[in-house]
Amino acid sequence: KKLILVFLYCLSGHPTLPCNVLKFKSTTIMLDCALDTTSVLNYLPLPLVHSPRLSKLPGWISKDGTINLEKELKECAGRLFVDSQPEFCLPEKELLDLSTIDVILISNYHCMMALPYITEHTGFTGTVYATEPTLQIGRLLMEELVKFMERVPKAQSATCWKNKEIQRMLPGPLKDAVEVWTWKRCYSMQEVNSALSKVQLVGYSQKVELFGAVQISPLSSGYSLGSSNWIIQSHHEKVSYVSGSSLLTTHPQPMDQSSLKNSDVLILTGLTQMPTANPDGMLGEFCSNLAMTIRAGGNVLVPCYSSGVIYDLLECLYQFIDSANLGTTPFYFISPVANSSLEFSQIFAEWLCHNKQTKVYLPEPPFPHAELIQTNKLKHYPSIHGDFSSDFKQPCVVFTGHPSLRFGDVVHFMELWGKSNLNTIIFTEPDFSYLDALAPYQPLAMKCVYCPIDTRLNFHQVSKLLKEVQPLHVVCPDQYTQPPPSQSHRSDLMLELQPPPMPYRRCSVLNLPFRRCYERVYILPELANSLVPSELKPGVSVANVSAILHSKDNKHTLQVTPAPPSKKRKRVVEEPPVGGAPKPLLSGAVPLEPFLATLQKHGITEVKVEETTDGHILHLQAEDTLIQLEEDGTHIVCDNNEPLRTTIRDLVLRFLQKL
Amino acid sequence: MEGECFTLLPRVCAVLAAGSSLPDDTSLEKLLDWFSELTTAGVSLVKDCPCLLEFTSTVVNSATSDPCILSFTLKLVGLLASSEDGFIVLQESSVLDLVFNPGHWEKAGHWEDPCVRIGWIQGLRSLLQHTKALCFFVQAGLIEPLLQLQTDTSLFVASAASQILAHILIFYQPSPSLTHNSMEKNEAADKSTNPSTTDDGRCPFKAETDQSFTTVVMLISEHLKNSLVSGGDAKLHHAQQSLRLLVLLLTRLRPPLRDSLLHAVTDALEELLMTDLTPPLMDVILAAHSSSSSDVRIHRLVSSLLSTKKPTDLLHAAAAFLRRGLHDDVHTAQCARAILLPLHIVTGQLFLDMDPADEDLCSMAAQLQNKSSCISIICTCLTNSPLITVLDPSFLPCSLDVIISSILLMLRLCSGDTLSVSSGCSGAVRNVIGSSKVKKCALEALMSVSSSPGAKAEVIKVFTLLLKYLDDPDSDPTVFHKSYQVLVRWISVCRDPSSIPDQLKQDLLGVVRKRVCDVRWEVRDSTVEFLGRLAAVKVHHTTDTEAQSACEVLPGGSSSITPVLEEALLDPESYVRASAISALAQTQAPGWQQGAALTQERSEFVVRLLDVLSEDTEGFPRRAVVQYFISWFSSSASRSSLLRRSVRSVLSRGSADLDWEVKVHTLELAKLLLDEALSAHSSSTKELGAQCVHPYAVIPQPVYTPHTHTENGEEDTAALLETLVEEGVVSVLLSGLVDCDRPVALKACRLLIVLREALCPPSHTDLGTDRETVAKVSFLLPKSGWALEIIKILKTKNKAEEENAATLRSSNCIDELKLGEGYNKGWDGVSGAGCERMSVCELLSNLGLDERVKILNQSSDHVQNSPLSLLQDILSAGGAHTQPNTQLMQEVIVDCY
């Protein structure tokens, strides 16, 4: 038994874009590696074709004229934007030495976007574990991001505004942006490839040993294709990492809840960002607004990621098109990876929900968007250039990225359709504030509808889940331990647990509470055979073991002590030292009255008994000797009278059992 | 037929007495029903059917009778003895003593069977209709076994026993004019007239009955008093039964008796109230209060009822008190507070001026922490809050507008808006967030308070809130529906629609446009329905006394609604399409009434509707189309050519529809044309059909009022008839007449009779040239489809008349039915022999409409339900049908219940 110290280093404060490091049993495990892209909202959009509007925006000069950042900062509708290649806010790098990380566990493709920053620039030499769809779709998303950036290169990189003195002078929200010096430009495709080459694929419930110390295993989390929660366990301790899980019946395999049971600690991240927006209602709202706009002759723009919710949107529309008389309306999906995303989704059959899996055996494509493509209702293009411009018909519905509206083809449609109030932009991704996303496009005539679809667990579901799996302790972002600031009375929108959850924020280091602190030690059979157990009390037997403890790769084995060297053989220096036969172990209690009687028989009559909290002190006045009888020990304090001490010792031993 | 039945009855009795098997287990009940009908009609069964007496004595004396037959016999004896004459006969033959002696049945081992016990009770119930019966009842000592049966193991027996106990006290209670002193004086007068009952159906009091009655009252009171004790399950069950009986009695007994009964049980009630408050106990106390509100002891009982410490019981008691319309200075205000308490706590509005440490408040707050009890408490509170808004303001603990704002706040809480709530009640608030049940109750409450005095000031708030509800994507479709209903109600009470801010109106239009595209058809349907209702509601402008349609609250008025509704005509869900057509009719109605000129779009729309009628695969939209034209035709100020043309088209398409309701609607339209023609002919024939509000509801049966001929306006009768032929009315009616669906045929037949009475005078009346002109109006019967059947009827009729008209008339209805069945099956083999041009009047008089309407008026199972058929069934099943008539036997085979 030894004291186990488990630490959790929190490198990201964003509850749905987690990056934590768990130090557990001599392993250092990074849990997710998400990239906070909300920083791009401070930048001007990157238009695909020259935008006179954006190029004419006035530059910023401080009121007193002392600071001139005309080239770096532009003003649009009363807000300042950085005119530069957008940059991302990375996970914290200074909290611990990231080169010591042994493995990175990825829970879903949205939570791996910072991977190249970690694997390529920190001296990381470990392995990344992820499921196949996570790797493939994650690669698509990274590739898309890189292409969006590289398509519109900006030589200039704005850095002056990041100067602390200058930033303090800027108006909000630039003034309040944190850690701006750590913000980094997007990685390159080469870095992506190198980072992803470190990924080792795993399947659900597959067990992977890490240095013999812990075992990791991904479980289906029900949120997206290949999304997983992770179990990290040793023989006696179990940590569950729950990140981005969903109990709704959408396309992925349902969440595996039962394997999360009996956890000592459950790290909970990635709950819904929209606890009050029910995904079903939002999906309905999305369809109604879409139909309403098309009926009125307008176009619909849906800024979205190229994988994930879009599959559900297309499926919902597939059913809705006919009922809303939208049969003739074209649907366009524009992304550098549109084709791969639509095709990948159809081939990961084993990662889909049961209904979709059974379709594969018919054989039918699991997702109905195949039929939409076949009937020419849904068309996909890598970008607005090329075929799209010749096929383009209005009114239409366009799905395209990036949901931040700062780069990607969506920027073009914003410029194109923003001026007409017939058109509608429907936000479905919950990652960005839609008002902030729209800020550089103001004034905007286009209608805006916010239908965030977040299928991740809500507070009601998570309370039920935790009641079911009963972890001893829950660790979660501190945002989950209080109601959202805008709805401070909604006590239903927070985690209320007993014991209360341990909150973390960016840069927190938590010492995780573990109750059980044991190691498993193996005994070799021949050693086990030599043991002579004796029953201490019914059901409990003990035996003396003399052995050599052999520890290798975090596995501990008790081996037989080698026999003492024969006299004939030469003494070898390396041989382990041979101890004498161990003294027998004692057990039992010394009963006071019989012991006093025994002392009397041996001529010790003047005994003063004093009761203490732990037992008794016997004062042998004539001999000036003390005997302390306690529950777990007996002390004989007797100066300069060795025969008496030995006598008393032997008397005490009479009452005890020897093993 | 009755004679025939009486002839069969002895054989039936023999079959029953022999214990033969019965056609089914309802036969005996039906037989008893028939006997009851006969008795009510004044037939003396004892005299007219002596076989029944024989039967009863045989069964009663037989040791081996089937319990069902025994039960039947017990009920029959009661029925036979329900008249004094019958009673005397049965008593003389000593059957009565034997039949109603429970000991007899116990000895025979039949009393164990609940069906015998219930037969005994129901027999007694029939018997106890006169004074002699009561004396017999008391003298035979039947009250004791009856009281015991009140706690019988069989619930039916126990309930029947309670019912009869109540019957005895209510039926034999002294008439209000007859006090004990005056009774004797009136006895002579009673004897001279010797009525068995008074005008109000109760037994007049007589001396011998007085004593018996007093005994009965005493025993029942004693029984009630003793049974109203708390204790174990058995005692509780007994007490509950007695409480139910008490409720029956307290609501129907008159003062002296009621008071004495109350006096007897008040102590017991007080004691019961201390231990456990059950719904029946609550009912008894409230019933007592409503009958003797001035009684101090009852007052005290109500006070203890309303000071119960259990929050849910208190709430239910208060609601029950107000629901009964009981008012007194002390308790009404107390009830109002109790009902509003949950609202006070959850909304945190604290309008009740209560100490936070108040015991009631604390225990209610604790109850509200629990989710299931919280929802049920809030719903009870909201459902009953309208009871408070109608109370005199002096009883109210707060002003009405506070109650309305609390309901509004509750609705806001349900949708998660908790900003204005104190955190003290967060547990309760958490329970109601998102609860559709609470939402619906609160909306219902909001609807009922719309007409209360403080409502007008809240219109904007209500409007804003309802808009939020309609915009909430998470709302249940039923919540949407209710929200729309509430909105229409509030708009209709809003005297000044211009006071609603433009932004709200704009938002409403936006929401409506969105909801009409909703994924859920229920929501789309509710939205379309709402638009129709909005158009139908009339509101008064403050500056302008002329009423205008409430759809003017939407920017653009009805012109903004029409495109939305026209889009809904393409909805994949037939209910939505039907609702859209109906709503369009409502939006267009004002234009029709004002005789507005038809636009090109409107004409195109009419063509679209006609396409729906001929092409839509579902019945509902087609019914709605016909209904649309009915509305247009009946409300339009002028008959445009488009209307005339379309109506003709609707008549031909609608009458050929496969849906019988579409056909009935089409006949309704034909009726309007007929009414119009006839009113031109004679104003007295004007008969407007009831307008069906719902697009696919079946039109209620119109009242048939035959036309009375007047002397004026006959010169254009022929022209009118000709117009009706040309417009297709005659052909619609004729095709309807031979329709296989009875409601269609019946309606067509009635309308044809109206037409015949109005326009085709009988040949014997001497109307000179006019009759001849009318007779010349002809109709071309095509040689296909329904016309073939008309020709067949005419041929059959002519042939039959030639053979022997009189024989046919005297034949029973079975022959007529065969004729009816014949035309239902079709006459494929009959040749049309070319198009036949026939005189309309001749056609109408030769179709046998009067006989046909009689047949059609009978329900489809009239033959099977006749007593004759029943008796034949019993005989047939019993194998005692000694003179089999093959034809009848065949009928019996198909005669199934």
mmCIF file of N, CA and C in Angstrom, chain B residues 106 113 284 328 382 388 756:
data_model
loop_
_atom_site.group_PDB
_atom_site.id
_atom_site.type_symbol
_atom_site.label_atom_id
_atom_site.label_comp_id
_atom_site.label_asym_id
_atom_site.label_seq_id
_atom_site.Cartn_x
_atom_site.Cartn_y
_atom_site.Cartn_z
ATOM 1 N N GLU B 106 -80.324 -18.575 0.435
ATOM 2 C CA GLU B 106 -79.140 -19.064 1.152
ATOM 3 C C GLU B 106 -79.241 -20.573 1.342
ATOM 4 N N ASP B 113 -73.822 -16.576 -5.085
ATOM 5 C CA ASP B 113 -73.590 -16.037 -6.426
ATOM 6 C C ASP B 113 -73.986 -14.558 -6.478
ATOM 7 N N VAL B 284 -69.117 14.709 1.249
ATOM 8 C CA VAL B 284 -70.226 14.707 2.221
ATOM 9 C C VAL B 284 -70.284 16.050 2.940
ATOM 10 N N ASP B 328 -69.487 31.764 1.574
ATOM 11 C CA ASP B 328 -69.819 32.384 2.861
ATOM 12 C C ASP B 328 -68.667 33.288 3.246
ATOM 13 N N LEU B 382 -53.840 26.093 -10.988
ATOM 14 C CA LEU B 382 -54.126 26.877 -12.196
ATOM 15 C C LEU B 382 -55.518 26.566 -12.744
ATOM 16 N N ILE B 388 -61.694 31.773 -8.942
ATOM 17 C CA ILE B 388 -61.448 32.904 -8.040
ATOM 18 C C ILE B 388 -61.735 34.224 -8.746
ATOM 19 N N ARG B 756 -90.824 17.697 -53.896
ATOM 20 C CA ARG B 756 -92.114 17.202 -54.390
ATOM 21 C C ARG B 756 -93.258 17.990 -53.763
#
